[in-house]
Coordinates of C-alpha atoms in Angstrom, one line a residue:
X1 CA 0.0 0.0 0.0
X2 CA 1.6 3.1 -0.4
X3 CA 2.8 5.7 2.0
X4 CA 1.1 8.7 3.4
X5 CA 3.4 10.8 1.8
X6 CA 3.4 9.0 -1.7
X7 CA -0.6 9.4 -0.9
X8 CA -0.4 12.9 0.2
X9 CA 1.9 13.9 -3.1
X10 CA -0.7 12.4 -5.5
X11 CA -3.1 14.2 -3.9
X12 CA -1.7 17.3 -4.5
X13 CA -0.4 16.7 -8.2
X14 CA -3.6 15.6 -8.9
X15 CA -5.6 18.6 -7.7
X16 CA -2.9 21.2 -9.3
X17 CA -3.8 19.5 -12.6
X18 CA -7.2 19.4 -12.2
X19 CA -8.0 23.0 -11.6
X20 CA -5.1 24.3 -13.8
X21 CA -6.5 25.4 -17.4
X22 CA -2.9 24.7 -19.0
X23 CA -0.2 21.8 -18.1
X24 CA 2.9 21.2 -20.0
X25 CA 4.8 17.7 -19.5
X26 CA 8.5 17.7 -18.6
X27 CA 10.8 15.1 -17.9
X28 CA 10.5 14.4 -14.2
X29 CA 6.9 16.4 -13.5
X30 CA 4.8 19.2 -15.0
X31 CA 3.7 23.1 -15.3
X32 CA 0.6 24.3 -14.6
X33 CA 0.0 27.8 -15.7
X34 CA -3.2 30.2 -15.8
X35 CA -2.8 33.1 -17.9
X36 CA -6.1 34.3 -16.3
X37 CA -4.0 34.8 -12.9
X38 CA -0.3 35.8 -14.0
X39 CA 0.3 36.9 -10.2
X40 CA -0.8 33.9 -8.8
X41 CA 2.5 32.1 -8.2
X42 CA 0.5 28.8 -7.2
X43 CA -1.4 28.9 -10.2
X44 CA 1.9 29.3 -12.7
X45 CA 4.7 26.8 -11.1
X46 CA 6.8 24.0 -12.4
X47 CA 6.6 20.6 -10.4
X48 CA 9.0 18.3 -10.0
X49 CA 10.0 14.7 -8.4
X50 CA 12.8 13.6 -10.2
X51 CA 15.2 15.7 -12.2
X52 CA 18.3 16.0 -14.2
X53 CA 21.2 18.5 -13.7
X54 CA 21.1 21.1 -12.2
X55 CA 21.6 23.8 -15.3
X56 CA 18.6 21.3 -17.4
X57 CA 16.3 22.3 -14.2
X58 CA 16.7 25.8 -14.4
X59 CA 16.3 26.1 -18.2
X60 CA 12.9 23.8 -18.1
X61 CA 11.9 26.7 -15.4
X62 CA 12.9 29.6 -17.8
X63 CA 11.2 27.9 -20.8
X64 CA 7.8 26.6 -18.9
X65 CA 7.4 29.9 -17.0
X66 CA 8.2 32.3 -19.6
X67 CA 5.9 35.4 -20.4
X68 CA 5.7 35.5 -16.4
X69 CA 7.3 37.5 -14.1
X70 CA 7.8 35.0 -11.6
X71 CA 9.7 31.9 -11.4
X72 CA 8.1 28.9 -8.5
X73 CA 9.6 26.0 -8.6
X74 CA 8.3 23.1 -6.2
X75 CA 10.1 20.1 -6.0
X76 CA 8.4 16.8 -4.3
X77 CA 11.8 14.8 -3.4
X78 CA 13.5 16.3 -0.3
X79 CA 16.9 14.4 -1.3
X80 CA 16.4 16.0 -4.8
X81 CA 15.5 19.5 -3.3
X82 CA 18.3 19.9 -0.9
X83 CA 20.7 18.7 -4.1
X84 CA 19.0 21.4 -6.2
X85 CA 19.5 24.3 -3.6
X86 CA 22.5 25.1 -4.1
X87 CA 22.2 25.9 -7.7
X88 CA 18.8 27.8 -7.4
X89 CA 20.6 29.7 -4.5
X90 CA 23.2 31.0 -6.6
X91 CA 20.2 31.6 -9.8
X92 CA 18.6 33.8 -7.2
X93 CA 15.9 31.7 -6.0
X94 CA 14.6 31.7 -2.5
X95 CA 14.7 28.4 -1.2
X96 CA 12.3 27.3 1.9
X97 CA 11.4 23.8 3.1
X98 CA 8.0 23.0 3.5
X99 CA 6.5 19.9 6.0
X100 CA 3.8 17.4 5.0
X101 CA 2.2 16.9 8.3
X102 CA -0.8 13.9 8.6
X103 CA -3.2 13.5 11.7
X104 CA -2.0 10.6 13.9
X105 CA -4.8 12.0 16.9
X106 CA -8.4 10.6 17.4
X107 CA -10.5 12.6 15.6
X108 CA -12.6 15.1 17.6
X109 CA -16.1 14.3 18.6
X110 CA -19.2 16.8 19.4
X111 CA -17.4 19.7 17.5
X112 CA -19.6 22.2 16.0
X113 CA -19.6 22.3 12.5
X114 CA -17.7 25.5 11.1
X115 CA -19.9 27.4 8.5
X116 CA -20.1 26.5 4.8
X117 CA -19.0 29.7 2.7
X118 CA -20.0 30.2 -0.5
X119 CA -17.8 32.0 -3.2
X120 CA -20.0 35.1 -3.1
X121 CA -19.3 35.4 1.0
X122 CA -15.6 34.0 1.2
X123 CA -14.2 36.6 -2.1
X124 CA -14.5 39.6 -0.3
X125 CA -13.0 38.4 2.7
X126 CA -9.9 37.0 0.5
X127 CA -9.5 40.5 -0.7
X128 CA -9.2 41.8 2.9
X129 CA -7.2 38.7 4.0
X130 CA -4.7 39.3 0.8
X131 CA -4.7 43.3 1.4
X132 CA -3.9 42.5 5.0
X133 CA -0.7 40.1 4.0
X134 CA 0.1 42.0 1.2
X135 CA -0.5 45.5 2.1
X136 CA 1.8 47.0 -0.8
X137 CA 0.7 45.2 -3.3
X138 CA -1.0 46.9 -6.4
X139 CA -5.3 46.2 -6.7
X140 CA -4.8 44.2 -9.8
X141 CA -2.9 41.5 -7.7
X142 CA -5.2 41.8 -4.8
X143 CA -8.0 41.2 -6.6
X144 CA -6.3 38.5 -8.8
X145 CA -5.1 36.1 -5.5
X146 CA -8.9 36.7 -4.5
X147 CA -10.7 35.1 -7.2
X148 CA -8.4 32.6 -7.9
X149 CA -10.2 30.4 -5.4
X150 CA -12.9 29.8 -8.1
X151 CA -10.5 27.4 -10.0
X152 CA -9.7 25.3 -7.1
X153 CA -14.2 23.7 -7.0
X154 CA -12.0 21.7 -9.6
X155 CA -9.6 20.0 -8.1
X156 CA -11.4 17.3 -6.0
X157 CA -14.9 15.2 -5.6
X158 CA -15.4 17.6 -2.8
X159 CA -13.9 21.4 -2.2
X160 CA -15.0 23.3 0.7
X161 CA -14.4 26.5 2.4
X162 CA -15.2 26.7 6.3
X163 CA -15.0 29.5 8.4
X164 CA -15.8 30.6 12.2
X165 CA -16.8 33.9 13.4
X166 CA -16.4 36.0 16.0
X167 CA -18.6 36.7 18.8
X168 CA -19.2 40.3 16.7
X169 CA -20.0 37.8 13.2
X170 CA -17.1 38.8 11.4
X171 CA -15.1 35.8 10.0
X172 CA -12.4 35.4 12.5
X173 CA -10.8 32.2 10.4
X174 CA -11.1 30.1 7.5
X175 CA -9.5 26.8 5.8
X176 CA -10.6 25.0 2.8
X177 CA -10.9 21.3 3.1
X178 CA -10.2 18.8 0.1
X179 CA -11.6 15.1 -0.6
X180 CA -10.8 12.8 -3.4
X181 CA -10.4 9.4 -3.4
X182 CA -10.2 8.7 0.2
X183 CA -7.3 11.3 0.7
X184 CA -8.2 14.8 2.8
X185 CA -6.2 17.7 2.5
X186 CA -6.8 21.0 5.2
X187 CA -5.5 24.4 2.9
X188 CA -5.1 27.8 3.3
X189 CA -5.6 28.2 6.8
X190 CA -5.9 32.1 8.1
X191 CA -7.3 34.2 11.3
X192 CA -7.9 37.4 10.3
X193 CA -5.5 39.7 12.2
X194 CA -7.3 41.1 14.9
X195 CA -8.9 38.0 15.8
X196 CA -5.4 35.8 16.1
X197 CA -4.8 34.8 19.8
X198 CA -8.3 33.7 20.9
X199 CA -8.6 30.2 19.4
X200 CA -10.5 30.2 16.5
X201 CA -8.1 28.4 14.2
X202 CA -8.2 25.7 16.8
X203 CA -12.0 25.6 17.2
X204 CA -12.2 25.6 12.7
X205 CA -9.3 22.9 12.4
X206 CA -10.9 20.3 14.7
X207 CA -14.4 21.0 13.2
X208 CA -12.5 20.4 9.8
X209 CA -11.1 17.2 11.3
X210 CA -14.3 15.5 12.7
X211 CA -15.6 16.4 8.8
X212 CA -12.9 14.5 7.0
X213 CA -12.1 11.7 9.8
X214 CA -11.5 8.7 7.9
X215 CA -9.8 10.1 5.3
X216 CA -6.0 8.0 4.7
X217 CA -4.5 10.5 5.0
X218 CA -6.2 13.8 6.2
X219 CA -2.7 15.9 5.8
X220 CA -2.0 19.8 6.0
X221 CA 1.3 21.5 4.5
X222 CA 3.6 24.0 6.8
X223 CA 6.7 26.0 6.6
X224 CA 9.1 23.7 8.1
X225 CA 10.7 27.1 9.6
X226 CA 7.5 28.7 11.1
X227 CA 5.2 28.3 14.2
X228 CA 2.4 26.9 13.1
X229 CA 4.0 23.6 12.4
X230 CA 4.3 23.5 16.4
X231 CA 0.2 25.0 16.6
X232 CA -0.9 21.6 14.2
X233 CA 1.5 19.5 15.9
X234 CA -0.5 20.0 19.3
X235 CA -3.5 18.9 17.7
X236 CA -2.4 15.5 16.6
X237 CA -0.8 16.2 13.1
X238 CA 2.9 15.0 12.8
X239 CA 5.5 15.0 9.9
X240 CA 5.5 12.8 7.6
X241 CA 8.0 14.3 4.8
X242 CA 9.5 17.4 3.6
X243 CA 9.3 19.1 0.1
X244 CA 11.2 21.8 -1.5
X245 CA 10.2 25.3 -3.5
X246 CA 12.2 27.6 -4.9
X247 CA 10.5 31.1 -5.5
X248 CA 12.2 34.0 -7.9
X249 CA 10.3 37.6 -8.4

């Protein structure tokens, strides 16, 4: 049977593909690319499990991604992406490591469920999310990151957004949850700034868990480098691998 990571990967090259207008086949993975979102750097990016040299890598990125002005490169190997880094290091990439974590806990019982959001409700609150993260960034882009969420109904049997509010019903945090063929995968997680610190993420990701209990693997993706590895750790999820992606703007 395979791993949850082999599982887990699948998952995610399968949904890329799905949603994605455009692929293009190279040896060793693919492209996806949406000319209808140039500034979406998850929507344009090469993948990659197995590779040649070094200097072949960073042409197929130059070729695949051309007519953008970004280059993101995710690779699915970590012994493959920590050979790579070097090389896209020097090429002016910025490297980070990311960790595929899957829940090990039992899955919560007698949560209340977190609120189904629609596109019309959730694509204003992206815009304020994305103007909060991004708050240089020019409207065009904003809006852009915002509506991209439509292309990801796509990507699996079943694509929902949840949310919780606060006690004043603004949405205090939101996730999308994934299901396709058995596998679950939590996305996007965000609090909204001014209600970080009071436990809503907690209170949306265990709701999100009792929803897709049973799934083999329900699995998240974190910044091997940031907090909130530690934050999904405490609620059962541990590593199970490590990928690499190398981002140039």
């Amino acid at each position: 049977m395979p791993s949850e990571l082999s599982r887990a990967l699948a998952f995610q090259r399968g949904f890329v593909r799905r949603r994605a207008p455009r692929t293009v086949d190279v040896p060793g993975g693919f492209a996806v690319l949406d000319d209808r979102y140039p500034g979406s750097y998850d929507d344009n990016k090469l993948i990659l499990w197995d590779a040649g040299d070094p200097a072949t890598v960073l042409r197929t990125a130059e070729e695949v991604l051309a007519g953008f002005e970004h280059r993101l490169v995710h690779v699915d190997d970590d012994e493959l992406g920590a050979a790579l880094t070097p090389a896209f290091t020097a090429a002016g990439y910025r490297p980070a490591v990311n960790l595929v974590m899957a829940f090990h806990g039992d899955p919560p019982g007698g949560e209340p469920a977190a609120e189904h959001l629609d596109l019309e409700t959730l694509v204003p609150v992206l815009r304020r999310h994305w103007r909060e993260s991004l708050p240089d960034a020019p409207e065009p882009t904003i809006e852009q990151l915002a509506r991209r969420v439509e292309t990801r109904l796509r990507g699996a049997d079943l694509v929902g957004f949840r949310g919780v509010r606060a006690a004043d019903g603004e949405l205090a945090a939101r996730a999308d949850l994934y299901v396709h063929d058995g596998v679950a995968q939590i996305e996007d997680v965000y609090t909204a700034l001014r209600h970080r610190g009071r436990g809503h993420a907690r209170t949306l990701l265990r709701s999100l868990l009792a929803e897709a209990a049973g799934g083999e693997p329900v699995f998240l993706v974190a910044d091997a480098d940031d907090w909130p590895k530690d934050f999904y750790a405490r609620l059962g999820f541990a590593g199970i691998g490590r990928t690499h992606t190398f981002l140039r703007t």
